[in-house]
Amino acid sequence: MDIVVCIKQVPDPEHFSKIVLDAKTKLVRREGIPVVVNQVDKHALEAALQIREKFSGRVTVISMGPPQAREAIEEAFAMGADGGVLLSDRAFAGADSLTTAYTLAQAIKKFSPFDLILLGNETADSGTRQVAPQLAEFLDVPHVTNVRTIGFNSGDTLIVERSMENGHMKIEVRLPAVLAVNRTINEPRIPSVIDIMQVATKEIKVCGLADLGLSSEDVGLVGSPTQMANLFESRRERRREILDGAAVTAARQAVERLRELNAL
Amino acid sequence: MTGKNETWVYAEQKAGHASKATLQLLGKAVELGKETGSPTVCVLVGSGAQGVPRELAAYGASKVYVVDDPRLELYQSEAYASVVAGLVKEHCPEIFLFAATDVGEDLAPRVAAKVGTGLTAHCIDLRIEKRDGVPLLHQTVPAWGGGMRIDIVCPKHRPQMATVKPGVFDLPVPKSDSNAEVVDVPAQLNEKHFRARTIEVKEEAQRETPLTEADAVVAVGWGAYSLGGIQCPQELAEAVCGTLAGTRPMVDSGWIPPDRMVGQSGKVVSSRLFISLGASGAMHFTSGFERAKFVVAVDQNPKAPIFQVADIGIVGDLREVLPCLTEEIKKQKSSKG
């Protein structure tokens, strides 16, 4: 079975509060913020590796990002991915979800015949949850989001469970298909030292706009239907009354204030 | 794509009633429509929801496209996307809003891709602003964990599509004498639309009020770990007649179920009272309770950012403060009768 896993390198969510807005340039400053593989993407890769271990096949990871996103693919190699494709070109920068899905779809069509595509259900940075259904649309295959279990039926059919707000759905999916998984599906493996040493033996295929045969009009910021109009800091003003006396006193004062404010 | 100047809302229904999230969205759509002079139209897909259009009318829909087909009784991703995108292509609305729910979040992106337009996820505000004389939908989203806001626009493609989490907009007041034109639309479907086929939907009974509708919420953060369990926070939640919730780390550690996560990747809370226990105030958490009316925070670090977004902050050890707080609230409530 040929499985493609889409992964993304994101700023470490632990450091989000350090990302600031430059008052002059109106741009986001994120220098020095460490990057990591989007956590749930590792669960998607783990699911792919487990399927490969059961049925044999090949796992290819694809990532779109700046040159340093190759670190994310190397991490996927350490976990056990067989091949890696990095879509990196200045022209790809600033893509919204539609254009990201379009670019990924074109690369997958060109380089990676697939039976199954797995993604994480959302990224920690933009978190739109939109890429998986849109990727499926561009590849003309079915999709399921928020997948918590994948079971194999006979032949080319899967039975997957999709988590819902208040329960779950059972869905029969014909392959090829796109599945976006959530974190309950598995526990991603931790690579061993030997796994990490093998990373150097695997090669990353780096592709730009020309390699994919795409027009710069259709990708990145230029090709994205949505645009950023304003960026601003916003915080709702609160009273910010601090009580730091003894626990008993502070609790009494707090409740007293809540009563005055009619908040109870 | 130039088309009718209409504002559309994708209507979700359950057991013959429009969902609350749909009605909240409808209220906002009507507001936007007043500014652009456009009628509000709903799209309703499913099986046997005859009473719903009347409900939608009461909340401001002037027309409802109804796609009623037994094959669409359960949510079917490709079939739903196909019929909804078909309607969009035929009528070219100006704006199309979806609730960011199990169905809306799955359906809207595929519809947007079929139509080839932009979609903005999890908006916290929607308004019309003119750019070069053209009214554009400004779609505000939280960015970078919520400390910043971005206005997204979709200048060249139509419809301008957005999803909004339940609870972000207020429920409008219904007008019982309103009527909507109901347009029945046949579903043109074949085998291919069921390559992914939903065969069963299992719903678990709701134990408590959904977080988005709770009147009071008590949320635990990593600092509450020192309490050794959720018993004390649960007691406080009961004392304020509220719902217990938590931050992402507390959900990941299994203390709090996933549907009780507050924040950017969780729920948006618009409760009257919000009490944060032992959360330091990471922005991807605090953006989830911005709409709460009163915020109380307890944390032992006086410099914790949580105190910047609280009305009342108590600096202290949770193990000492929490029992006192619960006790005081119980006293207060009983004296009120």
Coordinates of C-alpha atoms in Angstrom, one line a residue:
Chain A
M1 CA 0.0 0.0 0.0
D2 CA 1.3 3.4 -1.0
I3 CA 0.7 5.9 1.8
V4 CA 1.4 9.7 1.6
V5 CA 1.6 11.6 4.9
C6 CA 1.4 15.4 4.8
I7 CA 3.3 17.1 7.6
K8 CA 4.0 20.7 8.6
Q9 CA 6.7 22.5 10.5
V10 CA 5.1 25.0 12.9
P11 CA 6.3 27.4 15.6
D12 CA 6.4 25.6 18.9
P13 CA 3.0 26.3 20.6
E14 CA 4.8 26.6 23.9
H15 CA 6.4 29.8 22.6
F16 CA 3.3 31.4 21.0
S17 CA 3.2 34.1 23.6
K18 CA 6.7 35.3 22.5
I19 CA 5.4 36.0 19.0
V20 CA 4.9 39.8 18.9
L21 CA 3.5 42.3 16.5
D22 CA 6.0 44.9 15.2
A23 CA 4.1 48.2 15.8
K24 CA 6.0 49.9 12.9
T25 CA 6.0 47.3 10.2
K26 CA 2.7 45.7 11.2
L27 CA 4.4 42.3 10.7
V28 CA 4.6 39.4 13.0
R29 CA 8.0 38.9 14.6
R30 CA 8.9 35.3 15.2
E31 CA 12.7 35.3 15.2
G32 CA 14.1 32.9 17.7
I33 CA 10.9 31.0 18.1
P34 CA 11.7 27.3 17.9
V35 CA 10.0 25.1 15.3
V36 CA 8.6 21.6 15.7
V37 CA 6.7 19.1 13.7
N38 CA 3.0 19.8 14.2
Q39 CA 2.2 17.3 16.9
V40 CA -0.9 15.6 15.4
D41 CA 1.0 15.1 12.1
K42 CA 3.2 12.6 14.0
H43 CA 0.1 10.7 14.9
A44 CA -0.8 10.6 11.1
L45 CA 2.7 9.3 10.4
E46 CA 2.4 6.7 13.1
A47 CA -0.9 5.5 11.7
A48 CA 0.8 5.2 8.3
L49 CA 3.8 3.3 9.7
Q50 CA 1.4 0.8 11.5
I51 CA -0.5 0.2 8.2
R52 CA 2.8 -0.4 6.4
E53 CA 3.9 -2.8 9.0
K54 CA 0.7 -4.8 8.6
F55 CA 0.3 -4.8 4.9
S56 CA 3.7 -3.7 3.6
G57 CA 4.1 -0.8 1.2
R58 CA 5.7 2.5 1.2
V59 CA 5.3 5.7 3.3
T60 CA 6.2 9.0 1.7
V61 CA 6.0 12.3 3.7
I62 CA 5.4 15.6 1.9
S63 CA 5.8 19.0 3.4
M64 CA 5.5 22.5 2.1
G65 CA 7.6 25.1 3.7
P66 CA 10.9 27.0 3.8
P67 CA 14.2 25.1 3.3
Q68 CA 14.5 24.5 7.1
A69 CA 11.3 22.4 6.9
R70 CA 13.6 19.6 5.8
E71 CA 14.2 19.0 9.5
A72 CA 10.6 18.0 9.8
I73 CA 11.1 15.4 7.0
E74 CA 14.3 14.2 8.7
E75 CA 12.3 13.6 11.9
A76 CA 9.8 11.6 9.9
F77 CA 12.6 9.6 8.4
A78 CA 13.8 8.8 11.9
M79 CA 10.3 7.6 12.8
G80 CA 10.4 5.3 9.7
A81 CA 9.2 7.1 6.6
D82 CA 10.7 5.7 3.4
G83 CA 10.7 8.8 1.2
G84 CA 10.3 12.5 1.6
V85 CA 9.3 15.4 -0.7
L86 CA 9.9 19.0 0.3
L87 CA 7.9 21.6 -1.6
S88 CA 10.0 24.7 -1.2
D89 CA 9.9 27.9 -3.3
R90 CA 9.5 31.6 -2.5
A91 CA 6.5 31.5 -4.7
F92 CA 4.7 29.0 -2.4
A93 CA 4.9 31.4 0.6
G94 CA 1.8 32.9 2.1
A95 CA -0.6 30.2 0.7
D96 CA -4.0 29.9 2.3
S97 CA -5.6 26.6 2.8
L98 CA -7.1 26.3 -0.7
T99 CA -3.8 27.1 -2.4
T100 CA -1.9 24.8 0.0
A101 CA -4.2 22.0 -0.8
Y102 CA -3.9 22.7 -4.5
T103 CA -0.1 22.7 -4.4
L104 CA 0.1 19.5 -2.3
A105 CA -2.4 17.9 -4.7
Q106 CA -0.3 18.8 -7.8
A107 CA 2.9 17.4 -6.2
I108 CA 1.2 14.2 -5.1
K109 CA -0.2 13.7 -8.6
K110 CA 3.2 14.2 -10.1
F111 CA 5.4 12.2 -7.7
S112 CA 3.4 10.0 -5.4
P113 CA 0.9 7.4 -6.6
F114 CA -1.2 6.7 -3.5
D115 CA -3.8 4.5 -2.0
L116 CA -4.1 6.5 1.1
I117 CA -3.2 10.0 2.2
L118 CA -3.0 10.8 5.9
L119 CA -2.8 14.2 7.6
G120 CA -3.1 15.6 11.1
N121 CA -6.6 17.0 11.7
E122 CA -5.3 20.6 12.3
T123 CA -2.1 22.5 12.6
A124 CA -1.1 24.3 15.8
D125 CA -0.4 27.6 14.0
S126 CA -3.3 28.3 11.7
G127 CA -5.6 25.4 12.7
T128 CA -8.1 25.8 10.0
R129 CA -8.8 22.1 9.6
Q130 CA -9.5 22.8 5.9
V131 CA -6.6 21.3 4.0
A132 CA -7.7 17.6 4.1
P133 CA -11.1 18.1 2.5
Q134 CA -9.7 20.5 0.0
L135 CA -6.8 18.2 -0.9
A136 CA -9.3 15.4 -1.4
E137 CA -11.4 17.6 -3.7
F138 CA -8.4 18.5 -5.9
L139 CA -7.5 14.8 -6.1
D140 CA -11.1 13.8 -6.7
V141 CA -11.1 11.2 -3.8
P142 CA -13.3 10.9 -0.7
H143 CA -12.2 12.3 2.7
V144 CA -12.9 11.9 6.3
T145 CA -11.8 14.3 9.0
N146 CA -11.3 13.9 12.8
V147 CA -10.5 10.1 12.4
R148 CA -9.9 8.2 15.6
T149 CA -9.7 4.6 14.3
I150 CA -8.9 3.1 11.0
G151 CA -10.0 -0.5 10.3
F152 CA -9.5 -2.6 7.2
N153 CA -12.5 -4.2 5.5
S154 CA -12.2 -6.5 2.5
G155 CA -10.3 -5.3 -0.5
D156 CA -10.1 -1.6 -1.0
T157 CA -12.5 -0.5 1.7
L158 CA -11.8 1.0 5.1
I159 CA -14.1 1.4 8.1
V160 CA -13.1 4.5 10.0
E161 CA -14.5 6.1 13.1
R162 CA -14.8 9.9 13.1
S163 CA -14.9 11.6 16.5
M164 CA -17.8 14.0 17.0
E165 CA -18.6 16.6 19.6
N166 CA -20.9 14.2 21.3
G167 CA -20.2 10.7 20.0
H168 CA -18.8 9.3 16.8
M169 CA -19.7 8.3 13.2
K170 CA -18.8 5.1 11.5
I171 CA -17.9 5.6 7.8
E172 CA -17.1 3.1 5.1
V173 CA -14.4 4.6 2.8
R174 CA -13.4 3.4 -0.6
L175 CA -9.7 3.8 -1.4
P176 CA -7.9 5.9 -2.6
A177 CA -8.9 8.4 0.1
V178 CA -7.7 11.2 2.3
L179 CA -8.0 10.8 6.1
A180 CA -7.3 13.5 8.7
V181 CA -6.6 11.9 12.1
N182 CA -6.8 13.2 15.6
R183 CA -4.5 12.6 18.6
T184 CA -6.5 9.8 20.1
I185 CA -5.7 7.4 17.2
N186 CA -2.3 6.3 18.5
E187 CA 0.8 7.2 20.4
P188 CA 3.6 8.2 18.0
R189 CA 6.8 6.1 18.4
I190 CA 10.0 7.7 19.7
P191 CA 12.9 7.0 17.3
S192 CA 15.9 5.0 18.6
V193 CA 19.5 6.1 18.1
I194 CA 19.8 3.6 15.3
D195 CA 16.7 5.0 13.6
I196 CA 18.2 8.5 13.9
M197 CA 21.5 7.3 12.3
Q198 CA 19.6 6.0 9.3
V199 CA 18.2 9.4 8.5
A200 CA 21.4 10.3 6.6
T201 CA 20.8 7.3 4.2
K202 CA 17.5 8.7 3.0
E203 CA 17.2 11.5 0.5
I204 CA 14.8 14.4 0.4
K205 CA 13.4 15.3 -3.0
V206 CA 13.2 19.1 -3.0
C207 CA 10.8 20.6 -5.5
G208 CA 10.0 24.2 -6.6
L209 CA 7.5 25.8 -8.8
A210 CA 9.2 24.8 -12.0
D211 CA 9.6 21.1 -10.9
L212 CA 5.8 21.0 -10.4
G213 CA 5.1 22.8 -13.7
L214 CA 2.9 25.3 -12.0
S215 CA 2.2 28.9 -12.6
S216 CA 3.2 31.5 -10.0
E217 CA -0.3 32.9 -10.4
D218 CA -1.8 29.8 -8.9
V219 CA 0.3 29.3 -5.8
G220 CA 1.3 31.1 -2.6
L221 CA 0.0 34.5 -1.6
V222 CA -0.8 35.5 -5.2
G223 CA -2.9 32.4 -5.8
S224 CA -4.8 32.6 -2.5
P225 CA -8.4 33.8 -2.6
T226 CA -8.2 35.0 1.0
Q227 CA -5.9 37.9 2.0
M228 CA -4.9 39.6 5.2
A229 CA -6.5 43.1 5.4
N230 CA -5.4 44.1 8.9
L231 CA -3.3 42.7 11.7
F232 CA -3.8 44.1 15.2
E233 CA -3.3 43.3 18.8
S234 CA -6.5 42.9 20.7
R235 CA -7.3 42.3 24.3
R236 CA -10.5 42.7 26.1
E237 CA -10.1 45.1 29.0
R238 CA -10.6 43.5 32.4
R239 CA -10.7 44.9 35.9
R240 CA -7.4 43.2 36.9
E241 CA -8.1 43.5 40.6
I242 CA -5.5 41.5 42.5
L243 CA -6.1 39.9 45.8
D244 CA -2.9 38.5 47.4
G245 CA -3.7 38.2 51.1
A246 CA -4.2 35.0 53.1
A247 CA -6.4 32.4 51.3
V248 CA -9.4 32.8 53.6
T249 CA -9.4 36.6 53.3
A250 CA -8.8 36.6 49.5
A251 CA -11.5 34.1 48.9
R252 CA -14.0 36.2 51.0
Q253 CA -13.0 39.4 49.2
A254 CA -13.3 37.8 45.8
V255 CA -16.8 36.5 46.5
E256 CA -17.8 39.8 48.0
R257 CA -16.7 41.6 44.8
L258 CA -18.5 39.0 42.6
R259 CA -21.6 39.7 44.6
E260 CA -21.2 43.5 44.1
L261 CA -20.7 42.9 40.4
N262 CA -23.8 40.7 40.3
A263 CA -21.7 37.9 38.8
L264 CA -22.9 35.1 41.0
Chain B
M1 CA -18.5 35.1 -10.3
T2 CA -21.1 37.8 -10.2
G3 CA -24.5 36.8 -8.8
K4 CA -27.3 37.7 -6.5
N5 CA -26.5 39.9 -3.6
E6 CA -27.5 37.3 -1.0
T7 CA -26.2 36.3 2.4
W8 CA -26.4 32.5 2.9
V9 CA -26.3 30.4 6.0
Y10 CA -25.9 26.7 6.0
A11 CA -28.6 25.4 8.3
E12 CA -27.9 22.4 10.5
Q13 CA -30.8 20.6 12.1
K14 CA -31.3 17.9 14.6
A15 CA -34.5 16.1 15.5
G16 CA -36.5 18.5 13.4
H17 CA -35.0 21.7 15.0
A18 CA -32.5 24.1 13.7
S19 CA -29.3 24.0 15.7
K20 CA -28.6 26.9 18.1
A21 CA -25.3 27.6 16.3
T22 CA -27.3 28.0 13.0
L23 CA -29.7 30.5 14.6
Q24 CA -26.8 32.5 16.1
L25 CA -25.2 32.7 12.6
L26 CA -28.6 33.6 11.1
G27 CA -28.7 36.6 13.5
K28 CA -25.4 37.8 12.3
A29 CA -26.3 37.2 8.6
V30 CA -29.4 39.4 9.0
E31 CA -27.2 42.1 10.5
L32 CA -24.8 41.9 7.6
G33 CA -27.6 41.9 5.2
K34 CA -29.0 45.1 6.6
E35 CA -25.8 46.8 5.7
T36 CA -25.5 45.5 2.2
G37 CA -29.2 45.4 1.5
S38 CA -29.2 41.7 0.8
P39 CA -31.7 39.1 1.8
T40 CA -30.7 36.2 4.1
V41 CA -31.1 32.7 2.6
C42 CA -30.6 29.3 4.2
V43 CA -29.6 26.0 2.7
L44 CA -31.0 23.0 4.5
V45 CA -29.9 19.5 3.6
G46 CA -31.1 16.2 5.1
S47 CA -34.2 14.1 5.4
G48 CA -37.5 14.9 6.9
A49 CA -37.0 18.4 8.5
Q50 CA -40.3 19.9 7.4
G51 CA -40.6 22.2 10.5
V52 CA -37.2 23.7 10.2
P53 CA -37.8 26.4 7.5
R54 CA -40.5 28.0 9.7
E55 CA -38.0 28.2 12.5
L56 CA -35.4 29.7 10.2
A57 CA -37.9 32.2 9.0
A58 CA -38.6 33.3 12.6
Y59 CA -34.8 34.1 12.9
G60 CA -34.7 36.1 9.7
A61 CA -34.4 33.8 6.7
S62 CA -36.4 35.1 3.8
K63 CA -35.8 32.0 1.6
V64 CA -34.8 28.4 2.4
Y65 CA -33.5 26.0 -0.2
V66 CA -34.4 22.5 1.0
V67 CA -32.7 19.4 -0.2
D68 CA -34.7 16.6 1.3
D69 CA -33.7 13.1 0.3
P70 CA -33.6 9.8 2.4
R71 CA -30.1 9.2 1.2
L72 CA -29.0 12.3 3.0
E73 CA -30.5 11.4 6.4
L74 CA -27.0 11.0 7.8
Y75 CA -24.2 13.5 7.0
Q76 CA -22.5 12.2 3.8
S77 CA -19.5 14.4 3.1
E78 CA -19.3 14.1 -0.7
A79 CA -23.0 14.1 -1.4
Y80 CA -23.6 17.1 0.9
A81 CA -20.7 19.0 -0.6
S82 CA -22.0 18.2 -4.1
V83 CA -25.6 19.5 -3.6
V84 CA -24.4 22.6 -1.6
A85 CA -21.8 23.5 -4.2
G86 CA -24.4 23.0 -6.9
L87 CA -26.7 25.5 -5.3
V88 CA -23.8 28.0 -4.9
K89 CA -22.8 27.7 -8.5
E90 CA -26.4 28.2 -9.6
H91 CA -27.2 31.2 -7.4
C92 CA -23.8 32.8 -6.7
P93 CA -24.4 34.2 -3.2
E94 CA -22.2 37.1 -2.0
I95 CA -21.6 35.6 1.5
F96 CA -21.9 32.0 2.8
L97 CA -21.6 31.2 6.5
F98 CA -21.2 27.8 8.2
A99 CA -21.1 26.9 11.9
A100 CA -17.8 25.4 12.9
T101 CA -19.3 22.1 14.0
D102 CA -18.7 18.4 13.2
V103 CA -20.6 18.9 10.0
G104 CA -19.8 22.5 9.1
E105 CA -16.0 22.2 9.5
D106 CA -16.0 19.1 7.3
L107 CA -18.4 20.4 4.7
A108 CA -17.4 24.1 4.2
P109 CA -13.8 23.4 3.0
R110 CA -14.9 20.9 0.4
V111 CA -17.6 23.2 -0.9
A112 CA -15.1 26.1 -1.1
A113 CA -12.7 23.9 -3.1
K114 CA -15.5 22.8 -5.5
V115 CA -16.5 26.4 -6.0
G116 CA -12.9 27.7 -6.0
T117 CA -13.3 30.4 -3.4
G118 CA -11.7 31.4 -0.1
L119 CA -12.9 30.2 3.3
T120 CA -11.9 31.7 6.6
A121 CA -12.0 29.4 9.6
H122 CA -13.2 30.1 13.2
C123 CA -14.1 33.8 12.8
I124 CA -14.8 35.7 16.0
D125 CA -16.2 38.7 14.3
L126 CA -17.8 39.5 10.9
R127 CA -18.5 43.0 9.5
I128 CA -18.8 44.8 6.3
E129 CA -16.2 47.4 5.4
K130 CA -15.8 49.2 2.1
R131 CA -12.6 48.8 0.2
D132 CA -12.2 51.0 -2.9
G133 CA -15.9 51.6 -2.6
V134 CA -16.7 47.9 -2.7
P135 CA -18.4 46.3 0.4
L136 CA -16.2 43.5 1.6
L137 CA -16.8 41.0 4.4
H138 CA -14.1 41.5 7.0
Q139 CA -13.6 38.2 8.8
T140 CA -11.7 38.5 12.1
V141 CA -9.8 35.5 13.3
P142 CA -7.5 35.1 16.4
A143 CA -3.9 34.6 15.4
W144 CA -0.8 33.3 17.1
G145 CA -2.7 31.9 20.1
G146 CA -5.2 34.7 20.3
G147 CA -3.1 37.7 21.4
M148 CA -3.5 39.1 17.9
R149 CA -6.3 39.5 15.5
I150 CA -6.3 39.3 11.7
D151 CA -9.0 40.6 9.4
I152 CA -9.2 38.3 6.4
V153 CA -10.9 39.4 3.2
C154 CA -11.7 37.6 0.0
P155 CA -11.7 40.4 -2.6
K156 CA -11.9 38.6 -5.9
H157 CA -13.8 35.4 -5.4
R158 CA -17.5 34.7 -4.4
P159 CA -19.0 33.7 -2.2
Q160 CA -17.0 35.1 0.7
M161 CA -17.1 32.0 3.0
A162 CA -16.5 31.7 6.7
T163 CA -17.0 29.3 9.6
V164 CA -17.9 30.5 13.1
K165 CA -17.7 28.5 16.3
P166 CA -21.0 28.0 18.3
G167 CA -21.4 30.7 21.0
V168 CA -19.4 33.4 19.2
F169 CA -22.6 35.3 18.3
D170 CA -25.6 35.9 20.4
L171 CA -28.9 34.2 19.8
P172 CA -31.3 36.7 18.2
V173 CA -34.9 37.3 19.3
P174 CA -37.3 35.3 17.0
K175 CA -40.2 36.9 15.3
S176 CA -43.1 34.5 15.2
D177 CA -45.0 36.1 12.3
S178 CA -42.2 35.8 9.7
N179 CA -42.4 33.7 6.6
A180 CA -39.8 32.3 4.3
E181 CA -40.1 31.1 0.7
V182 CA -39.4 27.4 0.7
V183 CA -37.7 26.1 -2.5
D184 CA -37.5 22.4 -2.8
V185 CA -34.3 21.3 -4.6
P186 CA -33.9 17.7 -5.9
A187 CA -30.7 16.0 -5.0
Q188 CA -28.8 14.8 -8.1
L189 CA -26.6 12.0 -6.7
N190 CA -25.0 8.9 -7.9
E191 CA -22.8 6.1 -6.5
K192 CA -19.7 8.2 -6.7
H193 CA -21.0 10.6 -4.1
F194 CA -20.9 7.9 -1.6
R195 CA -17.3 6.7 -1.9
A196 CA -17.2 7.7 1.8
R197 CA -20.5 6.5 3.2
T198 CA -21.6 7.3 6.8
I199 CA -23.2 4.1 8.0
E200 CA -23.9 4.9 11.6
V201 CA -24.0 7.9 13.9
K202 CA -23.7 7.1 17.6
E203 CA -24.4 9.9 20.0
E204 CA -23.5 9.6 23.7
A205 CA -26.0 11.1 26.2
Q206 CA -25.0 14.6 27.3
R207 CA -24.0 14.5 30.9
E208 CA -23.9 18.2 31.5
T209 CA -24.7 21.5 29.7
P210 CA -22.5 21.9 26.6
L211 CA -19.6 24.2 27.4
T212 CA -20.7 26.8 24.8
E213 CA -24.0 27.1 26.6
A214 CA -22.9 27.0 30.2
D215 CA -23.8 29.9 32.5
A216 CA -20.7 29.4 34.6
V217 CA -17.5 27.6 33.8
V218 CA -14.6 26.4 36.0
A219 CA -11.5 25.6 34.1
V220 CA -8.4 23.9 35.4
G221 CA -4.9 24.4 34.1
W222 CA -1.6 22.6 34.7
G223 CA -1.3 24.2 38.2
A224 CA -4.3 22.3 39.3
Y225 CA -2.3 19.1 39.0
S226 CA -1.2 19.7 42.6
L227 CA -4.7 19.1 43.8
G228 CA -4.3 15.4 42.8
G229 CA -7.7 15.1 41.2
I230 CA -10.7 17.0 39.9
Q231 CA -12.8 16.6 43.0
C232 CA -12.2 20.0 44.4
P233 CA -12.6 21.9 41.1
Q234 CA -15.8 19.8 40.5
E235 CA -17.1 21.0 43.9
L236 CA -16.5 24.6 43.0
A237 CA -18.2 24.0 39.6
E238 CA -21.2 22.6 41.4
A239 CA -21.3 25.5 43.8
V240 CA -21.5 28.0 41.0
C241 CA -23.9 25.7 39.1
G242 CA -21.4 25.5 36.3
T243 CA -19.5 23.2 34.1
L244 CA -16.0 21.9 34.7
A245 CA -13.5 22.4 31.8
G246 CA -9.8 22.6 31.2
T247 CA -6.8 23.7 29.2
R248 CA -5.2 21.6 26.5
P249 CA -2.5 20.0 28.9
M250 CA -5.3 18.9 31.2
V251 CA -7.2 17.3 28.4
D252 CA -4.0 15.6 27.1
S253 CA -3.3 14.3 30.6
G254 CA -6.8 12.8 30.7
W255 CA -8.3 14.9 33.6
I256 CA -10.8 16.6 31.4
P257 CA -12.6 15.1 28.4
P258 CA -11.8 16.6 24.9
D259 CA -15.2 18.3 24.5
R260 CA -14.4 20.3 27.6
M261 CA -11.3 22.0 26.3
V262 CA -11.4 25.8 26.4
G263 CA -9.3 27.8 23.9
Q264 CA -8.4 28.3 20.3
S265 CA -8.4 24.6 19.4
G266 CA -11.3 23.9 21.8
K267 CA -14.4 25.7 22.8
V268 CA -15.3 29.4 22.9
V269 CA -17.1 30.1 26.2
S270 CA -19.5 33.0 26.6
S271 CA -20.6 32.3 30.2
R272 CA -21.6 34.9 32.7
L273 CA -18.8 33.6 35.1
F274 CA -15.5 32.0 34.2
I275 CA -13.1 30.8 36.9
S276 CA -9.6 29.7 35.9
L277 CA -7.7 27.5 38.4
G278 CA -4.0 27.1 38.0
A279 CA -3.7 28.1 34.4
S280 CA -0.8 30.5 33.6
G281 CA -2.7 32.2 30.8
A282 CA -1.2 31.0 27.5
M283 CA -3.0 32.9 24.8
H284 CA -4.3 29.8 23.0
F285 CA -6.3 29.2 26.2
T286 CA -7.3 32.8 27.1
S287 CA -8.8 33.4 23.7
G288 CA -11.4 30.8 24.6
F289 CA -13.0 32.9 27.4
E290 CA -12.8 36.4 26.0
R291 CA -16.5 36.5 25.7
A292 CA -17.1 35.6 29.3
K293 CA -18.7 38.4 31.4
F294 CA -16.6 38.0 34.6
V295 CA -13.3 36.2 34.9
V296 CA -11.8 35.1 38.2
A297 CA -8.3 33.6 38.1
V298 CA -6.4 31.7 40.8
D299 CA -2.7 31.1 40.4
Q300 CA 0.3 31.1 42.6
N301 CA 2.6 33.1 40.3
P302 CA 1.7 36.8 40.7
K303 CA 3.3 37.5 37.3
A304 CA 1.3 34.9 35.5
P305 CA -0.3 36.5 32.3
I306 CA -3.7 35.1 33.4
F307 CA -4.1 38.0 35.8
Q308 CA -3.9 40.4 32.8
V309 CA -7.1 38.9 31.4
A310 CA -9.0 38.5 34.7
D311 CA -11.4 40.8 36.5
I312 CA -10.5 39.4 39.9
G313 CA -7.2 37.6 40.5
I314 CA -6.3 35.6 43.5
V315 CA -2.6 35.0 44.1
G316 CA -2.1 31.9 46.2
D317 CA -1.7 28.2 46.5
L318 CA -4.8 26.4 44.9
R319 CA -4.8 23.8 47.6
E320 CA -5.5 26.6 50.2
V321 CA -7.5 29.0 48.1
L322 CA -9.9 26.6 46.4
P323 CA -11.6 25.1 49.5
C324 CA -12.1 28.7 50.9
L325 CA -13.5 29.9 47.6
T326 CA -15.9 27.1 47.3
E327 CA -17.0 27.6 50.9
E328 CA -17.5 31.3 50.5
I329 CA -19.6 30.8 47.3
K330 CA -21.7 28.2 49.0
K331 CA -22.3 30.6 51.9
Q332 CA -23.2 33.4 49.5
K333 CA -25.6 31.2 47.6
S334 CA -27.4 29.9 50.6
S335 CA -27.8 33.4 52.1
K336 CA -29.4 34.4 48.8
G337 CA -31.8 31.5 49.2

